[in-house]
Amino acid sequence: MSKLSAFLQPLETEKQREVVISRRFVKRNEKGEPLRDEEGNYIPEPFVVRALSPEENDRLVKRCTHTSTVRGQRVETFDRQEYTRRAIVEATVEPNFRDPAMAERYGTMVPEEIPGKMLNIAEYAALADAILEVSGFDEESTNTLLAEAKN
């Protein structure tokens, strides 16, 4: 039988994961009161992130690559910070950074600015890392696969 069947594995495009970014965000009841567990601790509200598809990633990379002319030469530069901002908005299912109520609360109509106004540096990095991981950029598994391929 052909080895082709080993490569006929469709990409899991609907992959989502709940991730607790911070204990600052807690679940609330219908009255808006924070919920507590059996031990009296507040129950954290997880963010829901999804995997970016290769097509979405390509679109984001293209959008974040800018062309300029330096000493008569055409130079392309990739804006990693812009990419991260856009990827966070694109891949975060909950909360929805495009929600008009959220935009109003954080005083900006630009969805890519909301995470930076809402999260501290560690929370922002944790959210970006969770998106990369669910999208397949898990450093440990990538290194393991490379090591296995070498053997």
Coordinates of N, CA and C in Angstrom, one line a residue:
M1 N 0.8 -1.2 0.0 CA 0.0 0.0 0.0 C 0.9 1.2 0.0
S2 N 0.4 2.3 -0.6 CA 1.1 3.5 -0.7 C 1.3 4.2 0.6
K3 N 2.4 5.0 0.7 CA 2.6 5.7 2.0 C 1.7 7.0 2.0
L4 N 1.0 7.2 0.9 CA 0.1 8.4 0.8 C -0.9 8.4 1.9
S5 N -1.4 7.3 2.3 CA -2.4 7.3 3.4 C -1.9 7.9 4.7
A6 N -0.6 7.9 4.9 CA -0.1 8.5 6.1 C -0.2 10.0 6.1
F7 N -0.3 10.6 4.9 CA -0.4 12.0 4.8 C -1.8 12.5 4.5
L8 N -2.8 11.7 4.5 CA -4.2 12.1 4.3 C -4.9 12.3 5.6
Q9 N -4.3 13.2 6.4 CA -4.9 13.6 7.7 C -5.3 15.0 7.6
P10 N -6.6 15.3 7.6 CA -7.0 16.7 7.5 C -6.6 17.5 8.7
L11 N -6.4 18.7 8.5 CA -6.0 19.7 9.6 C -7.1 19.9 10.5
E12 N -6.9 19.9 11.8 CA -8.0 20.2 12.7 C -8.1 21.7 12.8
T13 N -9.1 22.2 12.1 CA -9.3 23.7 12.0 C -10.2 24.2 13.1
E14 N -10.9 23.4 13.8 CA -11.9 23.9 14.8 C -11.3 23.7 16.3
K15 N -10.0 23.5 16.4 CA -9.4 23.3 17.7 C -9.5 24.5 18.6
Q16 N -10.1 24.3 19.8 CA -10.2 25.4 20.7 C -9.7 24.9 22.1
R17 N -9.3 25.9 22.9 CA -8.9 25.6 24.3 C -9.3 26.7 25.2
E18 N -9.7 26.3 26.4 CA -9.9 27.2 27.5 C -8.6 27.4 28.2
V19 N -8.3 28.6 28.5 CA -7.0 28.9 29.2 C -7.2 30.0 30.2
V20 N -6.8 29.8 31.5 CA -6.9 30.8 32.5 C -5.7 31.7 32.4
I21 N -5.9 33.0 32.0 CA -4.9 34.0 31.8 C -4.5 34.6 33.1
S22 N -5.5 34.8 33.9 CA -5.3 35.6 35.2 C -6.4 35.2 36.1
R23 N -6.1 35.4 37.4 CA -7.2 35.2 38.4 C -8.0 36.5 38.6
R24 N -7.6 37.6 37.9 CA -8.3 38.8 37.9 C -9.7 38.7 37.3
F25 N -9.8 37.8 36.3 CA -11.1 37.6 35.6 C -11.8 36.4 36.3
V26 N -13.0 36.7 36.9 CA -13.7 35.7 37.6 C -15.1 35.5 37.1
K27 N -15.6 34.3 37.2 CA -17.0 34.0 36.7 C -17.9 34.7 37.6
R28 N -19.1 35.1 37.0 CA -20.1 35.9 37.8 C -21.4 35.2 37.5
N29 N -22.3 35.4 38.5 CA -23.7 34.9 38.4 C -24.5 36.0 37.6
E30 N -25.8 35.7 37.5 CA -26.7 36.6 36.7 C -26.8 38.0 37.3
K31 N -26.5 38.1 38.6 CA -26.6 39.4 39.3 C -25.2 40.2 39.2
G32 N -24.2 39.5 38.6 CA -22.9 40.1 38.5 C -22.0 39.9 39.7
E33 N -22.4 39.0 40.6 CA -21.6 38.7 41.8 C -20.6 37.6 41.4
P34 N -19.4 37.8 41.9 CA -18.3 36.7 41.7 C -18.7 35.4 42.3
L35 N -18.4 34.3 41.5 CA -18.7 33.0 42.0 C -17.5 32.4 42.7
R36 N -17.8 31.6 43.7 CA -16.7 31.0 44.5 C -16.9 29.5 44.5
D37 N -15.7 28.8 44.6 CA -15.8 27.3 44.7 C -16.0 26.9 46.1
E38 N -16.0 25.6 46.4 CA -16.3 25.0 47.7 C -15.4 25.5 48.8
E39 N -14.2 25.9 48.4 CA -13.2 26.4 49.4 C -13.2 27.9 49.6
G40 N -14.1 28.5 48.9 CA -14.3 30.0 49.0 C -13.4 30.8 48.1
N41 N -12.7 30.2 47.2 CA -11.9 30.9 46.2 C -12.7 31.3 45.0
Y42 N -12.4 32.5 44.5 CA -13.1 32.9 43.3 C -12.8 32.0 42.1
I43 N -13.8 31.7 41.3 CA -13.6 30.8 40.1 C -13.1 31.6 38.9
P44 N -12.0 31.3 38.4 CA -11.5 32.2 37.3 C -12.3 31.9 36.0
E45 N -12.4 33.0 35.2 CA -13.1 32.9 33.9 C -12.1 32.7 32.9
P46 N -12.1 31.5 32.2 CA -11.1 31.2 31.2 C -11.3 32.0 29.9
F47 N -10.2 32.3 29.2 CA -10.3 32.8 27.9 C -10.5 31.6 27.0
V48 N -11.1 31.7 25.9 CA -11.2 30.6 24.9 C -10.5 31.1 23.6
V49 N -9.5 30.3 23.3 CA -8.7 30.6 22.1 C -8.8 29.4 21.1
R50 N -8.6 29.8 19.8 CA -8.6 28.7 18.8 C -7.4 28.8 18.0
A51 N -7.2 27.7 17.2 CA -6.0 27.6 16.4 C -6.2 28.5 15.1
L52 N -5.1 29.1 14.7 CA -5.0 29.8 13.5 C -4.7 28.8 12.4
S53 N -5.4 28.9 11.3 CA -5.1 28.1 10.1 C -3.9 28.6 9.4
P54 N -3.3 27.8 8.6 CA -2.1 28.3 7.8 C -2.6 29.5 6.9
E55 N -3.8 29.4 6.4 CA -4.2 30.5 5.5 C -4.4 31.8 6.3
E56 N -4.9 31.7 7.5 CA -5.1 32.9 8.3 C -3.7 33.4 8.7
N57 N -2.8 32.5 9.0 CA -1.4 33.0 9.4 C -0.8 33.7 8.2
D58 N -0.9 33.1 7.0 CA -0.3 33.8 5.8 C -0.9 35.2 5.6
R59 N -2.2 35.3 5.8 CA -2.9 36.6 5.7 C -2.3 37.6 6.7
L60 N -2.2 37.1 7.9 CA -1.7 38.0 9.0 C -0.2 38.4 8.7
V61 N 0.6 37.5 8.3 CA 2.0 37.8 8.0 C 2.1 38.8 6.9
K62 N 1.3 38.6 5.8 CA 1.3 39.5 4.7 C 0.8 40.9 5.1
R63 N -0.2 41.0 6.0 CA -0.7 42.3 6.5 C 0.3 43.0 7.4
C64 N 1.2 42.2 8.0 CA 2.2 42.8 9.0 C 3.5 43.0 8.4
T65 N 3.7 42.7 7.1 CA 4.9 42.9 6.4 C 4.8 44.2 5.6
H66 N 5.7 45.1 5.8 CA 5.6 46.4 5.2 C 6.9 46.7 4.3
T67 N 6.6 47.3 3.2 CA 7.7 47.6 2.3 C 8.1 49.1 2.4
S68 N 9.4 49.3 2.4 CA 9.9 50.7 2.3 C 11.1 50.7 1.4
T69 N 11.5 51.9 1.2 CA 12.7 52.1 0.3 C 13.8 52.7 1.2
V70 N 15.0 52.0 1.2 CA 16.1 52.5 2.0 C 17.3 52.6 1.0
R71 N 17.8 53.8 0.9 CA 18.9 54.1 0.0 C 18.7 53.5 -1.4
G72 N 17.4 53.7 -1.9 CA 17.1 53.2 -3.2 C 16.8 51.7 -3.3
Q73 N 16.9 51.0 -2.2 CA 16.6 49.6 -2.2 C 15.2 49.3 -1.6
R74 N 14.5 48.4 -2.2 CA 13.2 48.0 -1.6 C 13.5 47.0 -0.5
V75 N 12.9 47.4 0.7 CA 13.2 46.5 1.9 C 11.8 46.1 2.5
E76 N 11.7 44.9 2.8 CA 10.5 44.4 3.5 C 10.8 44.1 5.0
T77 N 10.0 44.6 5.9 CA 10.2 44.4 7.3 C 8.9 43.8 7.9
F78 N 9.1 42.8 8.8 CA 8.0 42.2 9.4 C 7.8 42.8 10.8
D79 N 6.6 43.3 11.1 CA 6.3 43.9 12.3 C 5.7 42.8 13.3
R80 N 6.5 42.3 14.1 CA 6.1 41.2 15.0 C 5.1 41.6 16.0
Q81 N 5.2 42.8 16.5 CA 4.3 43.3 17.5 C 2.9 43.4 16.9
E82 N 2.8 44.0 15.7 CA 1.5 44.1 15.0 C 0.9 42.7 14.7
Y83 N 1.8 41.8 14.3 CA 1.3 40.4 14.1 C 0.7 39.8 15.4
T84 N 1.4 40.0 16.5 CA 0.9 39.4 17.8 C -0.4 40.1 18.1
R85 N -0.5 41.4 18.0 CA -1.8 42.0 18.3 C -2.9 41.5 17.4
R86 N -2.7 41.4 16.1 CA -3.7 40.9 15.2 C -4.0 39.4 15.4
A87 N -3.0 38.6 15.7 CA -3.3 37.2 16.0 C -4.1 37.0 17.2
I88 N -3.8 37.8 18.3 CA -4.6 37.7 19.5 C -6.1 38.0 19.2
V89 N -6.4 39.0 18.5 CA -7.8 39.4 18.2 C -8.4 38.3 17.3
E90 N -7.7 37.8 16.3 CA -8.2 36.8 15.4 C -8.5 35.5 16.1
A91 N -7.6 35.1 17.0 CA -7.7 33.7 17.6 C -8.4 33.6 18.9
T92 N -8.8 34.8 19.5 CA -9.4 34.7 20.8 C -10.9 34.7 20.5
V93 N -11.6 33.6 21.0 CA -13.0 33.5 20.8 C -13.8 34.2 21.9
E94 N -13.3 34.0 23.1 CA -13.9 34.6 24.3 C -12.9 35.2 25.2
P95 N -12.8 36.4 25.5 CA -13.8 37.4 25.1 C -13.6 37.9 23.7
N96 N -14.6 38.4 23.1 CA -14.6 38.9 21.7 C -14.1 40.3 21.7
F97 N -12.9 40.5 21.3 CA -12.3 41.8 21.3 C -12.9 42.7 20.3
R98 N -13.7 42.2 19.4 CA -14.4 43.0 18.4 C -15.8 43.5 18.9
D99 N -16.2 43.1 20.1 CA -17.5 43.4 20.6 C -17.5 45.0 20.9
P100 N -18.5 45.7 20.3 CA -18.6 47.1 20.6 C -18.7 47.5 22.0
A101 N -19.3 46.7 22.9 CA -19.3 47.0 24.3 C -17.9 47.0 24.9
M102 N -17.1 46.0 24.5 CA -15.7 46.0 25.0 C -14.9 47.2 24.5
A103 N -15.1 47.5 23.2 CA -14.4 48.7 22.6 C -14.8 49.9 23.4
E104 N -16.1 50.1 23.7 CA -16.5 51.3 24.5 C -15.9 51.3 25.9
R105 N -15.9 50.1 26.5 CA -15.3 50.0 27.9 C -13.8 50.4 27.9
Y106 N -13.1 50.0 26.9 CA -11.6 50.3 26.9 C -11.3 51.5 26.1
G107 N -12.3 52.2 25.7 CA -12.0 53.6 25.1 C -11.3 53.5 23.7
T108 N -11.5 52.5 22.9 CA -10.9 52.4 21.6 C -11.9 51.7 20.7
M109 N -11.9 52.1 19.4 CA -12.7 51.3 18.4 C -11.8 50.4 17.6
V110 N -10.5 50.3 18.0 CA -9.5 49.4 17.3 C -9.4 48.2 18.2
P111 N -9.9 47.0 17.7 CA -9.9 45.8 18.5 C -8.5 45.4 18.9
E112 N -7.5 45.6 18.0 CA -6.1 45.2 18.3 C -5.5 46.0 19.5
E113 N -6.1 47.1 19.9 CA -5.7 47.9 21.1 C -6.2 47.4 22.4
I114 N -7.4 46.7 22.3 CA -8.1 46.3 23.6 C -7.2 45.3 24.4
P115 N -6.6 44.3 23.9 CA -5.8 43.4 24.8 C -4.7 44.1 25.5
G116 N -4.1 45.1 24.9 CA -3.0 45.9 25.5 C -3.5 46.8 26.6
K117 N -4.8 47.2 26.5 CA -5.4 48.0 27.6 C -6.0 47.2 28.7
M118 N -6.3 45.9 28.4 CA -7.0 45.0 29.3 C -6.1 44.2 30.1
L119 N -5.0 43.8 29.6 CA -4.1 42.8 30.2 C -2.8 43.4 30.6
N120 N -2.2 42.9 31.7 CA -0.8 43.3 32.0 C 0.2 42.5 31.1
I121 N 1.4 42.7 31.2 CA 2.4 42.1 30.3 C 2.4 40.6 30.4
A122 N 2.4 40.1 31.6 CA 2.4 38.6 31.8 C 1.1 38.0 31.2
E123 N 0.0 38.6 31.5 CA -1.3 38.1 30.9 C -1.3 38.1 29.4
Y124 N -0.8 39.2 28.9 CA -0.7 39.3 27.4 C 0.1 38.2 26.8
A125 N 1.3 38.0 27.4 CA 2.2 37.0 26.9 C 1.6 35.6 27.1
A126 N 0.9 35.3 28.2 CA 0.2 34.0 28.4 C -0.8 33.8 27.3
L127 N -1.6 34.8 27.0 CA -2.6 34.7 25.9 C -2.0 34.4 24.6
A128 N -0.9 35.1 24.2 CA -0.2 34.9 23.0 C 0.4 33.5 22.9
D129 N 1.0 33.1 24.0 CA 1.6 31.7 24.1 C 0.5 30.6 23.9
A130 N -0.7 30.8 24.5 CA -1.7 29.8 24.4 C -2.2 29.7 23.0
I131 N -2.3 30.9 22.3 CA -2.7 30.8 20.9 C -1.7 30.1 20.0
L132 N -0.4 30.4 20.2 CA 0.6 29.7 19.5 C 0.6 28.2 19.8
E133 N 0.4 27.8 21.0 CA 0.4 26.4 21.4 C -0.8 25.7 20.7
V134 N -2.0 26.3 20.8 CA -3.1 25.6 20.2 C -3.0 25.6 18.7
S135 N -2.2 26.5 18.1 CA -2.0 26.5 16.6 C -0.9 25.6 16.2
G136 N -0.3 24.9 17.2 CA 0.7 23.9 16.8 C 2.2 24.4 17.0
F137 N 2.4 25.5 17.6 CA 3.7 26.0 17.8 C 4.2 25.7 19.2
D138 N 4.1 24.4 19.6 CA 4.5 23.9 20.9 C 6.0 23.5 20.8
E139 N 6.8 24.3 21.4 CA 8.3 24.2 21.2 C 8.7 22.8 21.6
E140 N 8.2 22.2 22.7 CA 8.7 20.9 23.2 C 8.3 19.8 22.1
S141 N 7.1 19.8 21.6 CA 6.7 18.8 20.7 C 7.4 19.0 19.4
T142 N 7.7 20.2 18.9 CA 8.5 20.4 17.7 C 9.9 19.9 17.9
N143 N 10.5 20.2 19.0 CA 11.9 19.7 19.2 C 11.9 18.1 19.3
T144 N 10.9 17.5 19.9 CA 10.8 16.1 20.0 C 10.7 15.5 18.6
L145 N 9.8 16.1 17.7 CA 9.6 15.6 16.4 C 10.9 15.7 15.6
L146 N 11.6 16.8 15.7 CA 12.9 17.0 15.0 C 13.9 15.9 15.5
A147 N 14.0 15.7 16.7 CA 14.9 14.6 17.3 C 14.6 13.3 16.7
E148 N 13.3 12.9 16.7 CA 12.9 11.6 16.2 C 13.2 11.5 14.7
A149 N 13.0 12.6 14.0 CA 13.3 12.5 12.5 C 14.8 12.3 12.2
K150 N 15.6 12.8 13.1 CA 17.1 12.7 12.9 C 17.5 11.2 13.2
N151 N 16.8 10.5 14.0 CA 17.2 9.1 14.4 C 16.7 8.1 13.4

